[in-house]
CSV table of C-alpha atoms in Angstrom, one decimal:
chain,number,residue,atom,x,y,z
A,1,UNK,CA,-96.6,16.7,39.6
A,2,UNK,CA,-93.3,17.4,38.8
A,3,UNK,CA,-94.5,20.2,36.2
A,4,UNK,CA,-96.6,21.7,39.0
A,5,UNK,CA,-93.6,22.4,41.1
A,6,UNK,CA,-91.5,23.6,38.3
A,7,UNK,CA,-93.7,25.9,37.8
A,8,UNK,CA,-94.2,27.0,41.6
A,9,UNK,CA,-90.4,27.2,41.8
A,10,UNK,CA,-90.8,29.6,38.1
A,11,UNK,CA,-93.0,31.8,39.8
A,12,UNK,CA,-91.3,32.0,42.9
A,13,UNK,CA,-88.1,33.0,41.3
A,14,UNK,CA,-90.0,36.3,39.5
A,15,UNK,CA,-90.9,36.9,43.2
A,16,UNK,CA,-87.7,36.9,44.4
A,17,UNK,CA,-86.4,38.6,40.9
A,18,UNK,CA,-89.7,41.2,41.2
A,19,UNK,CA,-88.6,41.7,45.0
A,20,UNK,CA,-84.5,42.4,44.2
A,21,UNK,CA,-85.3,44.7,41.4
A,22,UNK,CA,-87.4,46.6,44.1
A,23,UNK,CA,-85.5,46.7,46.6
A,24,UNK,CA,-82.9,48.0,44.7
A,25,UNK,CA,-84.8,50.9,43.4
A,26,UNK,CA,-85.9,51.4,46.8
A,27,UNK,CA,-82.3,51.8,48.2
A,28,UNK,CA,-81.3,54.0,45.2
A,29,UNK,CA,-83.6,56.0,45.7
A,30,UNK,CA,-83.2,56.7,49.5
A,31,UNK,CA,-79.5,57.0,49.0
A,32,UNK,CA,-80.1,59.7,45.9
A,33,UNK,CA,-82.8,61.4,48.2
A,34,UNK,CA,-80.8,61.2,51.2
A,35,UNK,CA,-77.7,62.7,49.5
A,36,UNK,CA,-79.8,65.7,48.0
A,37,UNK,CA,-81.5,66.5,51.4
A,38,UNK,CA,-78.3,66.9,53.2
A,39,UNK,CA,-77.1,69.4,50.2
A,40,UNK,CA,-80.3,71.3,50.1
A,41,UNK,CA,-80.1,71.7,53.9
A,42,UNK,CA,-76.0,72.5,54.0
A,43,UNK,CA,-77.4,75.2,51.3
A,44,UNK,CA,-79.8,76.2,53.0
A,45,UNK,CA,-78.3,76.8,56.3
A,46,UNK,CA,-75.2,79.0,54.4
A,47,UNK,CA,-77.8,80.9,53.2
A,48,UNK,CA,-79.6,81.9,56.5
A,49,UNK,CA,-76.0,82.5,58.4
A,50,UNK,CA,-75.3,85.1,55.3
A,51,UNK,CA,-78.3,86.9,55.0
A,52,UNK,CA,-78.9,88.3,58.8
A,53,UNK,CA,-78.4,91.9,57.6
A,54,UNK,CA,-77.3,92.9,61.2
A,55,UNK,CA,-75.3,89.1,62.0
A,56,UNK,CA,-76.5,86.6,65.0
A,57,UNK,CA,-76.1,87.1,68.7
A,58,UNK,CA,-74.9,83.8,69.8
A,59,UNK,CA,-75.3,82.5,73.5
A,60,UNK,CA,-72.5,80.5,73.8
A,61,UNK,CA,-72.6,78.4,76.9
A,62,UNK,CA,-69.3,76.5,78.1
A,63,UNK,CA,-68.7,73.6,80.9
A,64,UNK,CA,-69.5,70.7,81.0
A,65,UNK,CA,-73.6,70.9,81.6
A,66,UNK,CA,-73.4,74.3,81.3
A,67,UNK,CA,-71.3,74.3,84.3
A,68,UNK,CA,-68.9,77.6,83.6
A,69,UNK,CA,-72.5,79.7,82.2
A,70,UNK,CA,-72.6,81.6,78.7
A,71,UNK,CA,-71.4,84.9,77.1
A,72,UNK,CA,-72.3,86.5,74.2
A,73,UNK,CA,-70.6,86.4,71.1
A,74,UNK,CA,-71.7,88.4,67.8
A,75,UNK,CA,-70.7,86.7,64.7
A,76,UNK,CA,-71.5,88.1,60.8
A,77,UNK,CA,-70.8,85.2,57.9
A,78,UNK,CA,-70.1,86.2,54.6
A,79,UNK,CA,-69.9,82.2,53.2
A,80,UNK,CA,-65.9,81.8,54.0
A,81,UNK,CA,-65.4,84.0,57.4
A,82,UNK,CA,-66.6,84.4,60.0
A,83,UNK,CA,-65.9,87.7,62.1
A,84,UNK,CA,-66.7,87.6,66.1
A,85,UNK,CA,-67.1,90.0,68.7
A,86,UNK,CA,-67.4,89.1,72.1
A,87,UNK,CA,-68.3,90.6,75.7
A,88,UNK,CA,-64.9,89.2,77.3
A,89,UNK,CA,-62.8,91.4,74.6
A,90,UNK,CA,-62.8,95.6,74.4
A,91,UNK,CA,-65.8,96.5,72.2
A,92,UNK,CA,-64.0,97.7,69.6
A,93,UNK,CA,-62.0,94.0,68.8
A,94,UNK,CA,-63.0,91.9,66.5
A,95,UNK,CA,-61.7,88.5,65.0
A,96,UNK,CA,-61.9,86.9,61.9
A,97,UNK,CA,-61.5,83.3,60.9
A,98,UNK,CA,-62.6,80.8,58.5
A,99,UNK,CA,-65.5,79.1,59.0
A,100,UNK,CA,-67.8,76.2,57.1
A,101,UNK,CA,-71.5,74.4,57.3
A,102,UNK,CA,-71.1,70.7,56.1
A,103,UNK,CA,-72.9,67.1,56.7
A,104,UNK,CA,-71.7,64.5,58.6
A,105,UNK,CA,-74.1,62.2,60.2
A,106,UNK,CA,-76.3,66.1,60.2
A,107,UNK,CA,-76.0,69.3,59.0
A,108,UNK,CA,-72.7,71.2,60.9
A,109,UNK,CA,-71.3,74.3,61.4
A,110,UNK,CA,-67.6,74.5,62.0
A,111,UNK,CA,-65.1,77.8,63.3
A,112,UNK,CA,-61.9,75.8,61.1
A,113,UNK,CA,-59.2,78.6,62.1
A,114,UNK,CA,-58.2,79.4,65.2
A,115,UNK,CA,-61.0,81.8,66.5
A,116,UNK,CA,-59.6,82.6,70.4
A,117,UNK,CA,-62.9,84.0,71.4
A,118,UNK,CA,-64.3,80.8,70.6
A,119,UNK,CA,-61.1,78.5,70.5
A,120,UNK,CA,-59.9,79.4,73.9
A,121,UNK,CA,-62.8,77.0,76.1
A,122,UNK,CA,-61.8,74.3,73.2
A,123,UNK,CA,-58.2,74.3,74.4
A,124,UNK,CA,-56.6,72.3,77.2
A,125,UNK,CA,-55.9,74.4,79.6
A,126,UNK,CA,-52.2,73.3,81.8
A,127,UNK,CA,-52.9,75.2,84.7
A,128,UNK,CA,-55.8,73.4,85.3
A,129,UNK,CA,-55.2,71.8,88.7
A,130,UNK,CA,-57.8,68.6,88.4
A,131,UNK,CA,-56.3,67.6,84.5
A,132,UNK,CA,-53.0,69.2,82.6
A,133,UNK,CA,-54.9,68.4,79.4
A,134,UNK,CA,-58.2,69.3,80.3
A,135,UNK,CA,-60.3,72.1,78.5
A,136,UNK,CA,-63.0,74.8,79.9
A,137,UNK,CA,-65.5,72.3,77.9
A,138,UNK,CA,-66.2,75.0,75.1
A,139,UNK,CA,-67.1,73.7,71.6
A,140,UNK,CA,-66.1,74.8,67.7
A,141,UNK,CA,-68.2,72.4,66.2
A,142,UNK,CA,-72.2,72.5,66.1
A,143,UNK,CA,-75.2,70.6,64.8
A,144,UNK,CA,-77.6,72.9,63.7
A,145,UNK,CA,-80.5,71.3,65.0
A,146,UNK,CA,-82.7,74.1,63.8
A,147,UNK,CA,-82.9,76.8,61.5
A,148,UNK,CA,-84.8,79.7,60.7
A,149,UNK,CA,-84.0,83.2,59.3
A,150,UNK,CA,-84.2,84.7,62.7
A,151,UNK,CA,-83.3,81.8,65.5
A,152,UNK,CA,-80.5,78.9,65.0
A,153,UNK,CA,-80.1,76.5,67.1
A,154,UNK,CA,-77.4,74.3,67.6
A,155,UNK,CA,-75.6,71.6,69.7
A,156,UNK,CA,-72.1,71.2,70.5
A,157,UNK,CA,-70.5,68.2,69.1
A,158,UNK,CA,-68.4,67.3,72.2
A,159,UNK,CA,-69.9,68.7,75.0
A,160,UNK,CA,-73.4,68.5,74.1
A,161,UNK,CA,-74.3,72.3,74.9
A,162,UNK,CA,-77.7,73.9,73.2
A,163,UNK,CA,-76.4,76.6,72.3
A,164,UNK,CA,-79.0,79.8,70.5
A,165,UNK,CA,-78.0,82.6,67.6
A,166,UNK,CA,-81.0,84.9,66.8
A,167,UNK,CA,-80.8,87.7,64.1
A,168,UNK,CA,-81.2,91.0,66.6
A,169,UNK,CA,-83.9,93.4,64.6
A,170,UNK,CA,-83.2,95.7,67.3
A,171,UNK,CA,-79.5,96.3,66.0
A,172,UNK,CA,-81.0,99.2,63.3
A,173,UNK,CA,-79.5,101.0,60.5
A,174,UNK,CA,-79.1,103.5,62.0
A,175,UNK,CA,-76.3,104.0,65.3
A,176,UNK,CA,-76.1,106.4,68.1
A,177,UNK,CA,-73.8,108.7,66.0
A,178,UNK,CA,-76.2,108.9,63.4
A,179,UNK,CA,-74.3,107.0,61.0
A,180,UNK,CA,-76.8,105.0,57.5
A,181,UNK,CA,-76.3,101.2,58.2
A,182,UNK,CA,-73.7,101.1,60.5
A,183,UNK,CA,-73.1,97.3,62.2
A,184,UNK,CA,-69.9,98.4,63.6
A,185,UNK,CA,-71.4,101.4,65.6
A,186,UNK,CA,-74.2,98.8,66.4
A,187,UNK,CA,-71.9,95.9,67.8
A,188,UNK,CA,-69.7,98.5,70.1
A,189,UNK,CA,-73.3,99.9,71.7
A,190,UNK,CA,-74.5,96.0,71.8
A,191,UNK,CA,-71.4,94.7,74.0
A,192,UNK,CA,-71.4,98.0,75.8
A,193,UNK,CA,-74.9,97.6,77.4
A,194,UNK,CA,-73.5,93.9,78.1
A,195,UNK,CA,-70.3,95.3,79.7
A,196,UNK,CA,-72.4,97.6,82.0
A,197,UNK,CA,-74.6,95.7,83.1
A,198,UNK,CA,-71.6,92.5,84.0
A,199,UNK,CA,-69.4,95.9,85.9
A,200,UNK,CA,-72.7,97.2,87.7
A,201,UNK,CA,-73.4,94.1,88.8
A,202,UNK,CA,-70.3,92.8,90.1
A,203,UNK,CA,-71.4,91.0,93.5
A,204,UNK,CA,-70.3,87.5,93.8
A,205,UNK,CA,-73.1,87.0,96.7
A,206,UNK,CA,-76.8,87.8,95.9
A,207,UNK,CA,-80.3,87.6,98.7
A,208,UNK,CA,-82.8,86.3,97.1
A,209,UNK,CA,-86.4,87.9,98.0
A,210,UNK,CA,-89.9,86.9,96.9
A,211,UNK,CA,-92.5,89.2,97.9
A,212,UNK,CA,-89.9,91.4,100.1
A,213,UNK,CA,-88.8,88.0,102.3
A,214,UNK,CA,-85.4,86.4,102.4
A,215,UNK,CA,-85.9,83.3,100.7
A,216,UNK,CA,-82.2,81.8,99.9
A,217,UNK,CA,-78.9,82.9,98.8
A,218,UNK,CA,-77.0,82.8,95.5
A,219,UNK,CA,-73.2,82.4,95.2
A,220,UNK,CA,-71.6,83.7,91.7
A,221,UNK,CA,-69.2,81.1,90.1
A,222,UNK,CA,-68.0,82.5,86.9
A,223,UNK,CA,-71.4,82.5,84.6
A,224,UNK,CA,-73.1,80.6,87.0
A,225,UNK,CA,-75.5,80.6,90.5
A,226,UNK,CA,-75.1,78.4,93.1
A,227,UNK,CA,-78.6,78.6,95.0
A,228,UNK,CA,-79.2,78.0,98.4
A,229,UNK,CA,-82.7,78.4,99.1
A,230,UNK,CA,-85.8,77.0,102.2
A,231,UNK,CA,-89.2,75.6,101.2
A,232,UNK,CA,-92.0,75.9,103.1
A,233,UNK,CA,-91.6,73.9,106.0
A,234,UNK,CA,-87.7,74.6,106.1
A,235,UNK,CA,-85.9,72.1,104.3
A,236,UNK,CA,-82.8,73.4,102.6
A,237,UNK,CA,-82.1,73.1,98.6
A,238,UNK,CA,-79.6,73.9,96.4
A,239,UNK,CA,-79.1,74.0,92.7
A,240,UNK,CA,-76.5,75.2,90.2
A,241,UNK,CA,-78.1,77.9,87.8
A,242,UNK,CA,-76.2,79.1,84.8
A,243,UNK,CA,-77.0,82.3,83.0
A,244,UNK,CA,-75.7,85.0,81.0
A,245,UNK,CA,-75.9,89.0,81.1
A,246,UNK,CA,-77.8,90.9,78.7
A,247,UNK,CA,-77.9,93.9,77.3
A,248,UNK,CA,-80.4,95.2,80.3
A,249,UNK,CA,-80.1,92.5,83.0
A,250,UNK,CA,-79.4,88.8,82.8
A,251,UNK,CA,-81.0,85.4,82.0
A,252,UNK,CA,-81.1,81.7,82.9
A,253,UNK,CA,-80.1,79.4,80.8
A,254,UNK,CA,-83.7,77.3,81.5
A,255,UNK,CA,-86.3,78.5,83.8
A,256,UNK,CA,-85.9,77.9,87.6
A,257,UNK,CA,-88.9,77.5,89.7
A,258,UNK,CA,-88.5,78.2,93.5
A,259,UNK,CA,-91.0,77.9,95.8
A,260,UNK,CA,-93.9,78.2,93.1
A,261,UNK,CA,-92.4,80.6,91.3
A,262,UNK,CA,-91.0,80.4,88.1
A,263,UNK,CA,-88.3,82.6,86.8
A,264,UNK,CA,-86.0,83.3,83.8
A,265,UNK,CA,-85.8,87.0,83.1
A,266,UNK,CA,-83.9,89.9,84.9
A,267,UNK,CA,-83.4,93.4,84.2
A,268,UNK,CA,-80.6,95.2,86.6
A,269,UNK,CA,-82.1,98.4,88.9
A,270,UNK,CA,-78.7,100.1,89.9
A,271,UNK,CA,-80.2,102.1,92.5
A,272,UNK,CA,-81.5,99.0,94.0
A,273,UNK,CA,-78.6,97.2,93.5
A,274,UNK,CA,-80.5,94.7,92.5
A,275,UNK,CA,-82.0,92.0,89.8
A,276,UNK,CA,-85.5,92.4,89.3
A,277,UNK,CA,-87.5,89.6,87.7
A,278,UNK,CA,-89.7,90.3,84.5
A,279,UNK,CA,-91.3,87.1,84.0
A,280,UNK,CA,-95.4,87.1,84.4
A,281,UNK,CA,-96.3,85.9,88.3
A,282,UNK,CA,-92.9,86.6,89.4
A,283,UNK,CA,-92.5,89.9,89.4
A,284,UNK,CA,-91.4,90.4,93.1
A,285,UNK,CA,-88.6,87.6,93.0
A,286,UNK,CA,-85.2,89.8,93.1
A,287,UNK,CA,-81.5,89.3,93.7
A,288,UNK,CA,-80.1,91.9,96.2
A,289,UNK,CA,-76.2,92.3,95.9
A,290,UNK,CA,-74.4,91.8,99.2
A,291,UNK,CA,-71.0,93.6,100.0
A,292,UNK,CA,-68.6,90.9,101.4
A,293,UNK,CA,-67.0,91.6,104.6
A,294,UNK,CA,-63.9,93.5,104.6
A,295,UNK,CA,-65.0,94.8,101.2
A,296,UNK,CA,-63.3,98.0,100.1
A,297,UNK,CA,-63.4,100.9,97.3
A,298,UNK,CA,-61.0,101.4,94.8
A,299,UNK,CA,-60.2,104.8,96.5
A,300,UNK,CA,-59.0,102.7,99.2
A,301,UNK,CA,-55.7,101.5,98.3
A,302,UNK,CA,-54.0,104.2,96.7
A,303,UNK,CA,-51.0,105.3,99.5
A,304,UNK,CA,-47.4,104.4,100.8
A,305,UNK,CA,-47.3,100.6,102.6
A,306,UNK,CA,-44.4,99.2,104.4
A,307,UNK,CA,-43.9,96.0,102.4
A,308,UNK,CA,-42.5,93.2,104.5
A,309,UNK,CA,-41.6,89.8,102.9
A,310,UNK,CA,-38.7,87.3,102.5
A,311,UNK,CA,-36.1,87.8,99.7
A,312,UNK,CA,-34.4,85.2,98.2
A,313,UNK,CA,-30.3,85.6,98.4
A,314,UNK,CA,-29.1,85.0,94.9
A,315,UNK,CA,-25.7,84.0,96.8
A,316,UNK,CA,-26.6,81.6,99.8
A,317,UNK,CA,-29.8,80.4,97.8
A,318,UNK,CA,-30.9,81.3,101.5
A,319,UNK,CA,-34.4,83.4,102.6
A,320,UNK,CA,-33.9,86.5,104.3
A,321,UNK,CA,-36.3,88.9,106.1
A,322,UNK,CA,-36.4,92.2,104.5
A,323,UNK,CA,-38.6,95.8,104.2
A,324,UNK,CA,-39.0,98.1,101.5
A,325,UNK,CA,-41.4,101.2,101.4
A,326,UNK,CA,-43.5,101.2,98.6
A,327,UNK,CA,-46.0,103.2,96.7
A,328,UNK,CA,-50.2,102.1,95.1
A,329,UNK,CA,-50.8,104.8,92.7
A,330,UNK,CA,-54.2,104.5,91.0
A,331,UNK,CA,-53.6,104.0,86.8
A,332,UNK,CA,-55.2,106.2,84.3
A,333,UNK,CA,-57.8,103.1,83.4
A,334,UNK,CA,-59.6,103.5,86.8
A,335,UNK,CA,-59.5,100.1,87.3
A,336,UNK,CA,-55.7,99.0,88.2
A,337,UNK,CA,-52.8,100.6,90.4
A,338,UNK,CA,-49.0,100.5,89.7
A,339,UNK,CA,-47.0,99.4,92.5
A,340,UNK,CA,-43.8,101.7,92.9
A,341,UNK,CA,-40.7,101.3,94.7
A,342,UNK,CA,-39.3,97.7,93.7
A,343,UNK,CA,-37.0,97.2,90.6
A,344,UNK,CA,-40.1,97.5,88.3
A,345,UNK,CA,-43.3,98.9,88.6
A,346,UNK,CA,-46.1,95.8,88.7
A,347,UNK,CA,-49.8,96.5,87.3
A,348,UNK,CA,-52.4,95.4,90.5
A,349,UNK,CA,-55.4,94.9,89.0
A,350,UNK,CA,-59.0,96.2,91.3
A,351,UNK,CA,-60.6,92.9,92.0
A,352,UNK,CA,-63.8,94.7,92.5
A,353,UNK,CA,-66.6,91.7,93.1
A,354,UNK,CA,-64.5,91.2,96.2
A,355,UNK,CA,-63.3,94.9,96.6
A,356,UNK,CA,-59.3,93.1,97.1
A,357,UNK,CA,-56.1,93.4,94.8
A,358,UNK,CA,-55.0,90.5,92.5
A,359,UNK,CA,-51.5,90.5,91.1
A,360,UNK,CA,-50.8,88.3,87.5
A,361,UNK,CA,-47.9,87.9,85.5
A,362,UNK,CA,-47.0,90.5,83.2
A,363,UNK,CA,-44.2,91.2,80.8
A,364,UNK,CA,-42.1,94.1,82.6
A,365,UNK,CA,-39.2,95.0,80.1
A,366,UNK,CA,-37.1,94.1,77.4
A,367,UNK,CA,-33.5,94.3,78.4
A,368,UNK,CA,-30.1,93.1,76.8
A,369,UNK,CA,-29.7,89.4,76.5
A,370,UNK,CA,-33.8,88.8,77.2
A,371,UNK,CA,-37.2,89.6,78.2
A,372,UNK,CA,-37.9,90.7,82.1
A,373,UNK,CA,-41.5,88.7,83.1
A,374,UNK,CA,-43.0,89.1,86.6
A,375,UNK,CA,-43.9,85.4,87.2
A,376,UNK,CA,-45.3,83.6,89.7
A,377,UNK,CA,-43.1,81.5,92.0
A,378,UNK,CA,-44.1,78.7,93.9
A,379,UNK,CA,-41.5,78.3,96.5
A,380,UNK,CA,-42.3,74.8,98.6
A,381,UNK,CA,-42.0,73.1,95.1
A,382,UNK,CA,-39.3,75.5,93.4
A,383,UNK,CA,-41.8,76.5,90.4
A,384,UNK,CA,-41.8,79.5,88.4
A,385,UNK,CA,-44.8,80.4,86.4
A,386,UNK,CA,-46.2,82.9,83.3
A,387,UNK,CA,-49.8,81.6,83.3
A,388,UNK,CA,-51.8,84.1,82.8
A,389,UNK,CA,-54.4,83.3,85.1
A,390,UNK,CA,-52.5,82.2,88.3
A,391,UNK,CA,-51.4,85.1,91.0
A,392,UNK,CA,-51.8,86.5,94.1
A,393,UNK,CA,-54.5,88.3,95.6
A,394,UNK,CA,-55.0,90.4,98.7
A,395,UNK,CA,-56.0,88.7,101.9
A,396,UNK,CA,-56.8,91.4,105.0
A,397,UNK,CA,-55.9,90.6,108.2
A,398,UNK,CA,-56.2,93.6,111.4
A,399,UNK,CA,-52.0,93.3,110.6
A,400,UNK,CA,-52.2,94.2,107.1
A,401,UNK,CA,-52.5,92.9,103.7
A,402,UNK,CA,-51.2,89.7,102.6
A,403,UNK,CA,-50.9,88.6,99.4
A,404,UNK,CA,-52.1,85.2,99.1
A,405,UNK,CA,-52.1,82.7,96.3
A,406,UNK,CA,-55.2,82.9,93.9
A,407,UNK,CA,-56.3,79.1,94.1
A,408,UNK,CA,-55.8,78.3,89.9
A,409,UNK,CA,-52.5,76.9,90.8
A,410,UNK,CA,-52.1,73.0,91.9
A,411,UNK,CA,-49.4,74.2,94.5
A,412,UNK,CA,-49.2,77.0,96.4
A,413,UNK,CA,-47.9,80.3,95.1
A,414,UNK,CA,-46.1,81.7,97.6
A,415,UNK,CA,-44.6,85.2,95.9
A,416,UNK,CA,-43.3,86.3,92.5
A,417,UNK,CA,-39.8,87.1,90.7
A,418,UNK,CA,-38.4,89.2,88.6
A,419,UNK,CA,-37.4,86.4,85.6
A,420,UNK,CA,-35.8,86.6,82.6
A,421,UNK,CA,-36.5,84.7,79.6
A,422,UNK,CA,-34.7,84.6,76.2
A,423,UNK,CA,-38.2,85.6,74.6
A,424,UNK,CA,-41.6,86.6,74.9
A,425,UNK,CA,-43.0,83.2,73.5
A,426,UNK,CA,-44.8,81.1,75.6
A,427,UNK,CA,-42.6,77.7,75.3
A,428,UNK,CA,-39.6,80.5,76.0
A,429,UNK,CA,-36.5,79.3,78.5
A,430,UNK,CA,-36.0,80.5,81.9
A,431,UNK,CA,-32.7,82.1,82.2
A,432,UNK,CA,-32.3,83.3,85.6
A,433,UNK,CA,-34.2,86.4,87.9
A,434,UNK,CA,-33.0,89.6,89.6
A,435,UNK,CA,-35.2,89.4,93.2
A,436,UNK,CA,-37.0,86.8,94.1
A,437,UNK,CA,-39.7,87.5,97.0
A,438,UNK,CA,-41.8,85.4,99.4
A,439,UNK,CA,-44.4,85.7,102.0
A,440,UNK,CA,-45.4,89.4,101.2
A,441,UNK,CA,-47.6,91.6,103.5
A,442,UNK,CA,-48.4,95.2,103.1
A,443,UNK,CA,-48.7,97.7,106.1
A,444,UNK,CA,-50.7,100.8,104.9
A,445,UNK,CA,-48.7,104.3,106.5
A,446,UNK,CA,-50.9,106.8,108.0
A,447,UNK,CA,-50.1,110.3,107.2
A,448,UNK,CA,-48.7,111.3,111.0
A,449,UNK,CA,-46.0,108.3,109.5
């Protein structure tokens, strides 16, 4: 008996033995496998993002859930840079940065330099009024979930965005002046037809029609619908839709289906002023652009205003009221003024989705002892500010314009100043101002005046 179960316990001991050894080679040769696959594929993936003769058009959408919509970035890889191109820059800029595909837990792509055409909706942002810290929810590093040599496909790493890069056939080698293999000529008429369409377009309130019937409305947010639409027996819906312009319309990010009607697709008719859909079965769905009220032309504004507003007295630190005539003169660009008659001339930009001004600070002049900034001033909380994206804009009232604060601020901005800084760097120190105004409204003169 006892030799029986030695023997039992022999054999199960070459089992177990049998079993180890196995497992062992088993778990070699997944890790070795393992290992070689994400290589192959990091090698793989280089490859494709080099060999697009004509680079990838990527559709880079930012926000949380999509929730700021996507623009279009054109980026060529030569397997260390990566050089970008973007609708929100001139046509003729490009950037270059360094760039790399590795593994982690997949197969990455990575913008490693400071890219600002990507880097920017990566960034916090401190005017943000909800969160200081808080960032436009853009991303710089992908999983490539997909790859082929004419459509990649990726994820963002932190906000989770699908974001697309296909290899445009269409961008040929030969450009509109006639130039043999000419991407650069290529890119500038690519973001061009993008640019157009974005300026043509510029409505911030859209009908919706189906079949020649008003069916719902859509507000513009950036890159980004917000629909307001009726079913059939009147119950109101609304979705946010984000989408991106092309180079002959626009697109939505997924397709939308309203009242049996799916759509994706648009092309722009300028002499409808309107989005026409191109998807099959929805052919009659279109977005009508709608002229807010009080909108006005750019030939508008140009003239001599009576500007009213409250100066502060460098003296009394007191408010006084005060007048000053001043001068809109339209800008060479066709798209700005310069405002004339104060202590420097201030760009106003042509907010032309609403048809109003907008005022930004704006380096002025470089005199002794510092740098002259127009800056924002919030006056209830004594704050001076050179972010770029707060300012005023023009509010009309049947007693003039006002100009109002811009809503990026967490305050209120109530006017600008004249301030001087000891340099042009962001982090620079406030040193003091030369006027200081509040509360401004312009009175348009009429010629008999």
């Amino acid at each position: 008996m006892m030799k029986k179960n030695r023997t039992i316990y022999f054999l199960l001991a070459l089992v177990c033995l049998g079993l180890q050894s196995c497992l062992f080679q088993e778990e070699d040769y997944f890790d070795d496998s393992s290992a070689n696959r994400a290589t192959a594929d990091v090698k793989r993936c280089s490859e494709l993002l080099e060999a697009a003769p004509n680079g990838w058009v990527m559709e880079y959408y930012v926000g949380k859930d999509y929730s700021l919509g996507g623009i279009t970035l054109l980026c060529k890889f030569d397997g260390q840079r990566v050089t970008m191109a973007s609708q929100i820059a001139g046509a003729d800029e490009t950037v270059s940065s360094l760039y790399s595909v590795k593994s982690e837990q997949a197969t990455m792509l990575s913008f490693d330099t400071y890219n600002y055409l990507v880097h920017y909706f990566g960034q916090p942002q401190g005017s943000m009024a909800d969160d200081p810290n808080g960032t436009l929810g853009g991303d710089y590093e992908f999983v490539i979930s997909d790859a082929t040599a004419d459509r990649i496909e990726l994820k963002g790493k932190k906000y989770g965005n699908r974001i697309v890069m296909f290899a445009p056939l269409y961008l040929s080698n030969y450009c509109v002046n006639g130039c043999v293999y000419c991407p650069y000529h290529a890119k500038k008429q690519y973001l061009t037809k993008i640019k157009k369409v974005e300026d043509d377009a510029f409505f911030y309130e859209y009908d919706l029609r189906m079949d020649g019937l008003y069916t719902g409305q859509m507000l513009r947010s950036n890159y980004t619908f917000i629909v307001t639409y009726y079913d059939e027996v009147g119950k109101v819906h609304q979705k946010t839709v984000p989408f991106m312009f092309t180079t002959d319309g626009m697109r939505f990010h997924e397709p939308v289906t309203i009242d049996g009607q799916t759509m994706q697709n648009f092309v722009w008719k300028n002499e409808e002023i309107s989005f026409v859909c191109t998807d099959e079965g929805a052919t009659e769905v279109k977005m009508k652009g709608i002229y807010i009220d009080g909108y006005q032309s750019y030939d508008y504004y140009p003239g001599t205003y009576l500007m009213d507003f409250y100066r502060l007295n460098g003296a009394t630190n007191q408010l006084e009221v005060a007048s000053q005539e001043i001068q809109l003169v339209k800008n060479e660009d066709g798209k700005s003024y310069w405002l004339k008659g104060l202590e420097y001339d201030i760009l106003v930009t042509y907010d032309k989705p609403r048809g109003g001004l907008s005022i930004l600070p704006q380096f002025l002049k470089k005199v002794q002892g510092g740098y002259v900034y127009l800056a924002m001033w919030d006056l209830m909380n004594d704050y001076v500010l050179r972010s770029p994206a707060i300012g005023l804009i023009s509010y009309p009232t049947t007693d003039g314009i006002y100009l109002v604060d811009n809503g990026v601020w967490i305050g209120e901005i109530s006017g600008f100043i004249f301030g001087v800084y000891n340099s042009q760097d962001e982090e620079a120190s406030f040193m003091g101002y030369t006027d200081a105004v509040a509360a401004i409204r312009l009175v348009k003169k009429t010629i008999e005046e």
